[in-house]
Coordinates of C-alpha atoms in Angstrom, one line a residue:
M30 CA 0.0 0.0 0.0
S31 CA 2.9 2.4 0.8
D32 CA 0.7 4.5 3.1
L33 CA 2.1 6.9 5.7
I34 CA 0.5 9.0 8.4
Y35 CA 1.1 12.8 8.3
P36 CA 3.3 12.8 5.1
T37 CA 5.5 15.9 5.2
V38 CA 7.9 17.6 2.8
D39 CA 10.5 20.0 3.9
L40 CA 12.6 21.9 1.4
F41 CA 15.8 23.4 2.6
L42 CA 17.3 25.9 0.2
Y43 CA 20.2 28.2 0.4
T44 CA 21.3 31.4 -1.3
L45 CA 24.3 33.7 -0.7
K46 CA 23.9 37.0 1.0
S47 CA 27.3 38.1 -0.1
S48 CA 30.3 36.5 -1.7
L49 CA 33.8 37.5 -2.9
N50 CA 33.8 41.1 -4.3
T51 CA 30.1 41.5 -3.7
T52 CA 29.1 45.2 -3.6
D53 CA 26.6 46.7 -1.2
A54 CA 24.1 47.0 -4.0
E55 CA 24.4 43.4 -4.9
T56 CA 24.1 42.3 -1.3
E57 CA 20.9 44.3 -1.0
K58 CA 19.6 42.7 -4.2
N59 CA 20.3 39.2 -2.8
K60 CA 18.5 40.2 0.4
A61 CA 15.5 41.4 -1.6
A62 CA 15.3 38.3 -3.7
F63 CA 15.4 36.1 -0.5
L64 CA 12.7 38.2 1.2
A65 CA 10.5 37.7 -1.9
Q66 CA 10.1 34.1 -0.8
L67 CA 8.3 35.2 2.4
P68 CA 4.9 36.9 2.9
S69 CA 5.0 40.6 2.3
D70 CA 4.3 41.5 5.9
T71 CA 7.2 39.5 7.3
Q72 CA 9.2 41.3 10.0
F73 CA 12.8 40.8 8.9
N74 CA 15.6 41.3 11.4
D75 CA 19.0 40.6 9.9
F76 CA 21.6 42.3 12.1
D77 CA 24.9 43.2 10.6
I78 CA 26.9 40.8 12.6
E79 CA 29.0 37.7 11.9
T80 CA 27.2 34.7 13.3
E81 CA 27.0 31.0 12.8
Y82 CA 23.2 30.8 13.1
L83 CA 20.7 33.6 13.3
E84 CA 16.9 33.4 13.1
I85 CA 16.0 36.5 11.0
T86 CA 12.2 36.7 11.1
H87 CA 9.6 37.4 13.8
P88 CA 7.9 35.1 14.5
T89 CA 10.6 32.5 13.7
Q90 CA 8.0 30.2 12.0
I91 CA 5.6 31.9 9.6
N92 CA 2.6 29.9 8.7
F93 CA 1.6 30.0 5.0
T94 CA -1.9 29.8 3.6
S95 CA -3.0 27.4 0.9
H96 CA -6.0 27.2 -1.4
N97 CA -6.0 23.5 -0.5
K98 CA -7.4 23.4 3.0
T99 CA -6.1 19.9 3.5
L100 CA -2.5 21.3 3.6
E101 CA -0.6 23.2 6.3
G102 CA 2.9 24.5 6.5
Y103 CA 5.3 27.2 7.4
Y104 CA 8.4 29.2 6.5
Y105 CA 11.6 29.2 8.7
A106 CA 14.4 31.6 7.6
V107 CA 17.9 31.9 9.1
R108 CA 21.3 33.3 8.2
L109 CA 24.4 31.2 8.5
N110 CA 27.3 33.6 8.2
D111 CA 27.2 34.8 4.5
T112 CA 24.3 32.5 3.5
Y113 CA 20.6 32.7 3.8
G114 CA 18.8 29.4 4.6
L115 CA 15.1 28.8 4.2
Q116 CA 13.0 25.8 5.2
I117 CA 9.6 25.5 3.6
D118 CA 7.5 22.8 5.4
C119 CA 4.3 21.4 4.0
S120 CA 2.2 18.5 5.2
I121 CA -1.2 16.8 5.0
N122 CA -3.3 18.3 7.8
N123 CA -4.3 14.9 9.1
Q124 CA -2.4 13.1 11.8
T125 CA -4.8 10.1 12.2
E126 CA -5.5 8.7 8.8
S127 CA -2.8 7.2 6.5
Q128 CA -2.2 8.8 3.1
P129 CA -0.9 7.3 -0.1
A130 CA 2.7 7.9 -1.3
K131 CA 1.4 10.0 -4.2
S132 CA 0.3 12.7 -1.7
F133 CA 4.0 13.7 -1.6
A134 CA 3.6 15.0 -5.2
I135 CA 0.9 17.4 -4.0
L136 CA 3.1 18.7 -1.2
K137 CA 6.0 19.3 -3.5
T138 CA 3.8 21.1 -6.0
E139 CA 2.5 23.4 -3.2
I140 CA 6.1 24.3 -2.2
E141 CA 7.3 24.9 -5.7
Q142 CA 4.4 27.3 -6.3
K143 CA 5.7 29.4 -3.4
L144 CA 9.2 29.7 -4.7
N145 CA 10.6 32.9 -6.3
K146 CA 12.0 31.6 -9.6
E147 CA 14.4 34.5 -9.7
L148 CA 16.1 33.4 -6.5
V149 CA 19.7 32.2 -7.3
T150 CA 20.3 29.3 -5.0
I151 CA 23.5 27.5 -4.3
G152 CA 21.8 24.2 -3.2
K153 CA 18.8 22.5 -1.8
T154 CA 17.7 19.3 0.0
W155 CA 14.3 17.7 0.0
L156 CA 13.4 16.0 3.3
L157 CA 10.4 13.6 3.1
S158 CA 9.0 12.1 6.3
G159 CA 6.0 10.3 7.9
W160 CA 5.2 7.5 10.2
L161 CA 3.7 4.0 9.6
P162 CA 0.2 3.0 10.6
E163 CA -0.1 0.6 13.4
K164 CA 0.6 -3.0 12.5
S165 CA 1.9 -2.0 9.1
S166 CA 3.7 -4.8 7.3
D167 CA 5.0 -2.8 4.4
N168 CA 8.7 -2.8 3.6
H169 CA 10.4 0.5 4.6
E170 CA 12.5 0.6 1.4
D171 CA 9.5 -0.1 -0.9
I172 CA 7.6 2.8 0.8
A173 CA 10.6 5.1 0.5
K174 CA 11.0 4.2 -3.2
N175 CA 7.4 5.0 -4.0
C176 CA 7.6 8.3 -2.1
Y177 CA 10.7 9.2 -4.1
Y178 CA 9.0 8.3 -7.5
A179 CA 6.1 10.5 -6.5
L180 CA 8.5 13.5 -6.5
F181 CA 11.0 12.7 -9.3
Q182 CA 10.1 11.0 -12.5
D183 CA 13.2 9.0 -13.1
T184 CA 14.5 5.5 -12.6
Y185 CA 17.4 6.4 -10.4
W186 CA 17.1 4.5 -7.1
Q187 CA 20.4 3.7 -5.4
P188 CA 19.9 4.9 -1.8
E189 CA 22.3 5.0 1.1
Q190 CA 20.5 3.6 4.2
G191 CA 20.7 4.1 7.9
T192 CA 18.5 4.3 11.0
F193 CA 17.4 7.4 12.9
L194 CA 15.2 7.5 16.0
D195 CA 13.8 4.0 15.5
G196 CA 13.1 4.8 11.9
K197 CA 14.6 4.0 8.5
V198 CA 16.4 6.8 6.6
F199 CA 17.3 6.8 2.9
E200 CA 19.5 9.2 1.1
I201 CA 19.4 9.6 -2.7
W202 CA 21.8 11.9 -4.2
R203 CA 22.0 12.4 -8.0
S204 CA 24.8 14.8 -8.8
E205 CA 24.4 17.2 -11.6
N206 CA 26.9 17.1 -14.4
T207 CA 30.0 19.2 -13.3
N208 CA 31.4 19.3 -16.9
Y209 CA 28.8 21.8 -18.2
S210 CA 30.1 24.9 -19.9
L211 CA 29.9 28.4 -18.8
E212 CA 27.0 29.1 -21.1
K213 CA 25.0 26.2 -19.7
A214 CA 25.5 26.9 -16.0
T215 CA 22.0 27.1 -14.5
N216 CA 20.4 28.0 -11.2
A217 CA 20.8 25.2 -8.7
L218 CA 17.1 25.3 -8.0
N219 CA 16.3 24.2 -11.5
S220 CA 19.2 21.9 -12.1
H221 CA 18.8 18.2 -12.7
G222 CA 20.9 17.2 -9.7
H223 CA 19.0 16.7 -6.4
H224 CA 19.6 15.6 -2.8
V225 CA 16.8 13.8 -1.1
I226 CA 16.4 12.4 2.4
I227 CA 13.4 10.1 3.2
A228 CA 12.7 9.2 6.8
I229 CA 10.1 6.5 7.6
Y230 CA 9.3 6.5 11.4
T231 CA 7.7 3.7 13.3
N232 CA 5.3 5.9 15.3
R233 CA 4.2 9.5 16.0
E234 CA 6.5 9.9 19.0
S235 CA 9.6 9.2 16.8
A236 CA 8.4 11.7 14.2
E237 CA 7.8 14.4 16.8
Q238 CA 11.2 13.8 18.3
A239 CA 12.8 14.1 14.8
A240 CA 11.2 17.5 14.4
E241 CA 13.6 18.7 17.1
F242 CA 16.5 18.1 14.6
Y243 CA 15.3 20.6 12.0
K244 CA 17.8 23.2 13.0
D245 CA 20.6 20.7 12.9
W246 CA 19.6 19.6 9.4
M247 CA 19.5 23.3 8.4
G248 CA 23.2 23.7 9.3
L249 CA 24.3 20.3 7.9
F250 CA 22.6 20.7 4.6
C251 CA 23.9 24.3 4.3
Y252 CA 27.5 23.1 4.6
R253 CA 26.8 20.3 2.2
S254 CA 25.3 22.7 -0.4
K255 CA 28.3 25.2 -0.1
I256 CA 30.8 22.3 -0.7
S257 CA 28.9 21.2 -3.8
W258 CA 28.5 24.7 -5.0
A259 CA 32.1 25.6 -4.5
Y260 CA 33.2 22.5 -6.5
R261 CA 30.8 23.4 -9.3
Q262 CA 32.3 26.9 -9.3
S263 CA 35.8 25.5 -9.5
R264 CA 34.8 23.6 -12.6
L265 CA 33.6 26.8 -14.2
I266 CA 36.7 28.7 -13.2
K267 CA 38.9 26.0 -14.6
E268 CA 37.1 26.3 -17.9
S269 CA 37.6 30.0 -17.8
L270 CA 41.3 29.6 -17.2
L271 CA 41.6 27.2 -20.1
N272 CA 39.8 29.7 -22.4
H273 CA 42.2 32.5 -21.3
Y274 CA 45.2 30.2 -22.0
K275 CA 43.9 29.4 -25.4
Q276 CA 43.4 33.1 -26.2
I277 CA 47.0 33.9 -25.2
E278 CA 48.3 31.0 -27.2
A279 CA 46.4 32.3 -30.3
N280 CA 48.1 35.7 -29.9
R281 CA 51.5 34.1 -29.4
K282 CA 51.0 32.0 -32.6
I283 CA 50.4 35.2 -34.6
T284 CA 53.8 36.6 -33.5
N285 CA 55.6 33.3 -34.1
Q286 CA 54.0 32.9 -37.5
S287 CA 55.3 36.4 -38.5
N288 CA 58.8 35.5 -37.3
S289 CA 58.8 32.1 -39.1
Q290 CA 57.8 33.9 -42.3
Q291 CA 60.5 36.6 -41.7
K292 CA 57.8 39.3 -41.5
K293 CA 58.2 42.2 -39.1
Q294 CA 55.1 43.3 -37.5
N295 CA 54.1 46.9 -37.2
I296 CA 55.1 48.2 -33.7
T297 CA 51.5 49.3 -33.1
T298 CA 50.3 45.8 -33.9
S299 CA 52.9 44.2 -31.7
R300 CA 52.0 46.4 -28.8
Q301 CA 48.3 45.7 -29.3
I302 CA 49.0 42.0 -29.1
L303 CA 51.0 42.6 -26.0
N304 CA 48.2 44.6 -24.4
N305 CA 45.7 41.8 -25.3
I306 CA 48.0 39.2 -23.6
D307 CA 48.4 41.5 -20.6
N308 CA 44.7 41.9 -20.2
I309 CA 44.0 38.2 -20.5
L310 CA 46.8 37.4 -18.1
Q311 CA 45.2 39.7 -15.5
Q312 CA 41.9 37.8 -15.8
Y313 CA 43.9 34.5 -15.6
T314 CA 45.5 35.6 -12.4
I315 CA 42.2 36.6 -10.8
D316 CA 40.6 33.2 -11.8
L317 CA 43.6 31.4 -10.3
L318 CA 43.1 33.2 -7.0
N319 CA 39.3 32.4 -7.2
L320 CA 40.2 28.7 -7.7
S321 CA 42.2 28.7 -4.5
F322 CA 39.3 30.5 -2.8
Q323 CA 36.9 27.8 -3.8
K324 CA 39.2 25.2 -2.3
Q325 CA 39.3 27.1 1.0
I326 CA 35.4 27.3 0.9
I327 CA 35.3 23.5 0.6
E328 CA 37.9 22.9 3.4
I329 CA 36.1 25.2 5.8
N330 CA 32.6 23.9 5.1
L331 CA 33.8 20.3 5.2
S332 CA 35.2 20.8 8.7
N333 CA 31.8 22.4 9.7
Y334 CA 29.9 19.5 8.1
Q335 CA 31.9 16.9 9.9
L336 CA 31.5 18.8 13.2
R337 CA 27.7 19.2 12.8
L338 CA 27.3 15.6 11.8
A339 CA 29.1 14.5 15.0
L340 CA 26.8 16.7 17.1
I341 CA 23.7 15.2 15.4
K342 CA 25.0 11.7 16.1
E343 CA 25.7 12.5 19.7
K344 CA 22.2 14.1 20.1
A345 CA 20.4 11.2 18.5
G346 CA 22.2 8.5 20.6
Q347 CA 24.2 5.4 20.0
N348 CA 21.3 3.4 18.5
N349 CA 21.3 5.5 15.4
Q350 CA 23.2 4.7 12.3
L351 CA 24.0 7.8 10.3
D352 CA 27.4 6.8 8.9
F353 CA 26.0 7.0 5.4
L354 CA 26.1 10.8 5.7
E355 CA 29.8 10.6 6.0
K356 CA 30.2 9.4 2.5
F357 CA 29.7 12.9 1.2
S358 CA 32.6 14.2 3.3
G359 CA 34.7 11.3 2.0
L360 CA 33.9 12.4 -1.5
A361 CA 35.0 15.9 -0.8
N362 CA 38.2 14.7 0.8
K363 CA 39.1 12.2 -1.9
K364 CA 37.9 13.9 -5.0
Y365 CA 37.0 17.6 -4.7
I366 CA 40.0 18.9 -2.7
P367 CA 42.6 16.8 -4.6
Q368 CA 41.1 17.7 -7.9
I369 CA 41.2 21.4 -7.2
T370 CA 44.7 21.2 -5.8
K371 CA 45.9 19.5 -8.9
D372 CA 44.2 22.1 -11.1
I373 CA 45.8 24.9 -9.1
E374 CA 49.3 23.3 -9.6
N375 CA 48.7 22.9 -13.4
M376 CA 47.3 26.4 -13.8
Q377 CA 50.3 27.9 -11.9
L378 CA 52.6 26.2 -14.4
G379 CA 50.4 27.7 -17.2
L380 CA 50.8 31.1 -15.6
Q381 CA 54.6 30.7 -15.7
L382 CA 54.4 29.8 -19.4
L383 CA 52.2 32.8 -20.1
E384 CA 54.5 35.1 -18.2
D385 CA 57.4 33.8 -20.3
T386 CA 55.3 34.4 -23.5
I387 CA 54.8 38.0 -22.4
N388 CA 58.5 38.6 -21.7
A389 CA 59.4 37.1 -25.0
T390 CA 56.9 39.3 -26.8
R391 CA 58.0 42.4 -24.9
S392 CA 61.7 41.6 -25.7
R393 CA 60.8 41.2 -29.4
I394 CA 59.1 44.6 -29.5
E395 CA 62.1 46.2 -27.8
V396 CA 64.4 44.7 -30.4
E397 CA 62.2 45.9 -33.2
K398 CA 62.0 49.3 -31.7
A399 CA 65.7 49.6 -31.3
E400 CA 66.3 48.4 -34.9
R401 CA 63.8 51.0 -36.2
E402 CA 65.5 53.7 -34.2
H403 CA 68.9 52.7 -35.5
N404 CA 67.6 52.7 -39.1
F405 CA 66.1 56.1 -38.5
Q406 CA 69.5 57.4 -37.2
E407 CA 71.1 56.0 -40.4
L408 CA 68.6 57.8 -42.5
V409 CA 69.2 61.1 -40.6
A410 CA 73.0 60.7 -41.1
V411 CA 72.7 60.0 -44.8
V412 CA 70.2 62.7 -45.5
G413 CA 72.2 65.1 -43.4
A414 CA 75.3 64.5 -45.4
G415 CA 73.3 65.1 -48.6
I416 CA 71.8 68.4 -47.3
A417 CA 75.2 69.6 -46.1
T418 CA 76.7 68.9 -49.5
V419 CA 73.9 70.7 -51.3
S420 CA 74.4 73.7 -49.0
L421 CA 78.1 73.8 -49.6
I422 CA 78.1 73.7 -53.3
K423 CA 74.9 75.6 -53.9
E424 CA 76.7 79.0 -54.4
P425 CA 80.0 77.7 -56.0
V426 CA 78.1 75.7 -58.5
K427 CA 76.9 78.9 -60.2
D428 CA 80.5 79.4 -61.4
C429 CA 80.7 75.9 -62.7
K430 CA 81.5 77.2 -66.2
E431 CA 85.2 77.6 -65.2
I432 CA 85.3 74.2 -63.5
F433 CA 83.1 71.9 -65.6
K434 CA 83.2 73.3 -69.1
Q435 CA 81.7 70.1 -70.6
V436 CA 78.5 70.4 -68.6
Q437 CA 78.4 74.2 -68.8
P438 CA 74.9 74.6 -70.2
F439 CA 73.4 72.4 -67.5
C440 CA 75.3 74.0 -64.7
K441 CA 74.4 77.4 -65.9
E442 CA 70.7 76.7 -66.4
H443 CA 70.1 74.4 -63.4
P444 CA 72.5 75.1 -60.6
F445 CA 70.2 73.7 -57.8
S446 CA 69.5 70.5 -59.7
F447 CA 73.2 70.0 -60.2
S448 CA 73.8 70.6 -56.5
L449 CA 71.0 68.1 -55.6
I450 CA 72.5 65.4 -57.8
V451 CA 75.9 65.9 -56.2
G452 CA 74.2 65.7 -52.7
I453 CA 72.5 62.4 -53.6
I454 CA 75.8 61.0 -54.8
V455 CA 77.5 62.0 -51.5
S456 CA 74.6 60.6 -49.5
F457 CA 74.9 57.3 -51.3
M458 CA 78.7 57.2 -50.6
V459 CA 78.1 58.0 -46.9
W460 CA 75.5 55.2 -46.7
W461 CA 77.9 52.7 -48.4
L462 CA 80.8 53.6 -46.2
R463 CA 78.8 53.3 -43.0
K464 CA 77.5 49.9 -44.1
R465 CA 81.1 48.8 -44.9
W466 CA 82.3 49.9 -41.5
R467 CA 79.5 48.0 -39.7
S468 CA 80.3 44.8 -41.5

């Protein structure tokens, strides 16, 4: 039958209040987007203090209204340092009669209708819960599986299992593709990845006791979301770094191609290429720092995740088996952190190569500049010799009849032209002699 009493869906979603290089205007925009999730008359008290956990509404739980009178629920909003957390709880308003598993789909739809689609979230967790009717013989996993399929229309069912407060707990985590491109990066709220916890309790008392752990789940799921989000960001940053590297390589090939073809680029063109490389290198350096920053986010939140999980285990008692929740921290330790560490090392080597490319390009420009200045000096020397010659023989050439009798008509009629010809000859001789001396 897969029936449960008091089926409840809790959505825990998280959005950043501020992040690296966030301006005051952007912080206010994030705050406004988060507030849009709540009723318009909500009293919002977000004090400008650094805190691990702060309830930011009055009252702390805000009941919501629904057109479906069989439903009830509430909002619960907090701030965890730089992150806003929101729990939206929705359940069937009947704690005596059992409900079919498909009722979870109604609860999920009610919650999704209350979401602000413009809110940029960094992660979310769906928590499904309910307790079994008396003398129920249904298999816990079969019930959990049917509850899951009521929410998600896929065939993915490979849960991790444990026990919690005399109930059975199942975790289903389908990771979204971390190899997506920058253009395809989407809001985590609408992504294909999801994290689902299903808790099947044996009786009402266990379910009511479990409700006391909501604040603990709020913190644990927040740290988990930030770890996953930081890793997704690191993949996007890595793609950006690779794109920057390719652009610099393209500019470098242009200069190398000109050298191989023994073509000298225009100084202006060379400088433009150098400026392009400089600008890209600045972005590359910023991205490299951001990559290191994402690694730090994972390390800090991983430590908080492990500490929070230890506190939950201690609070729940020794009869509870929640070790399956440690597999995520193992994934972060064995995959996320080593992967980003290796990427940082590789990209730092790339930075060294890019800096060498810039130095080589800059040296080439300086050589071309020095050569052009030298050629200009040669031109000045040669032209100067010619002009000096013309000036010296301009007046005497008028009397060339006594000196050059054979060219008397030309000298007499065109004294300046004759002087110019002599100047050109002298200039050529100066150029030839300077060339011989250099060789």
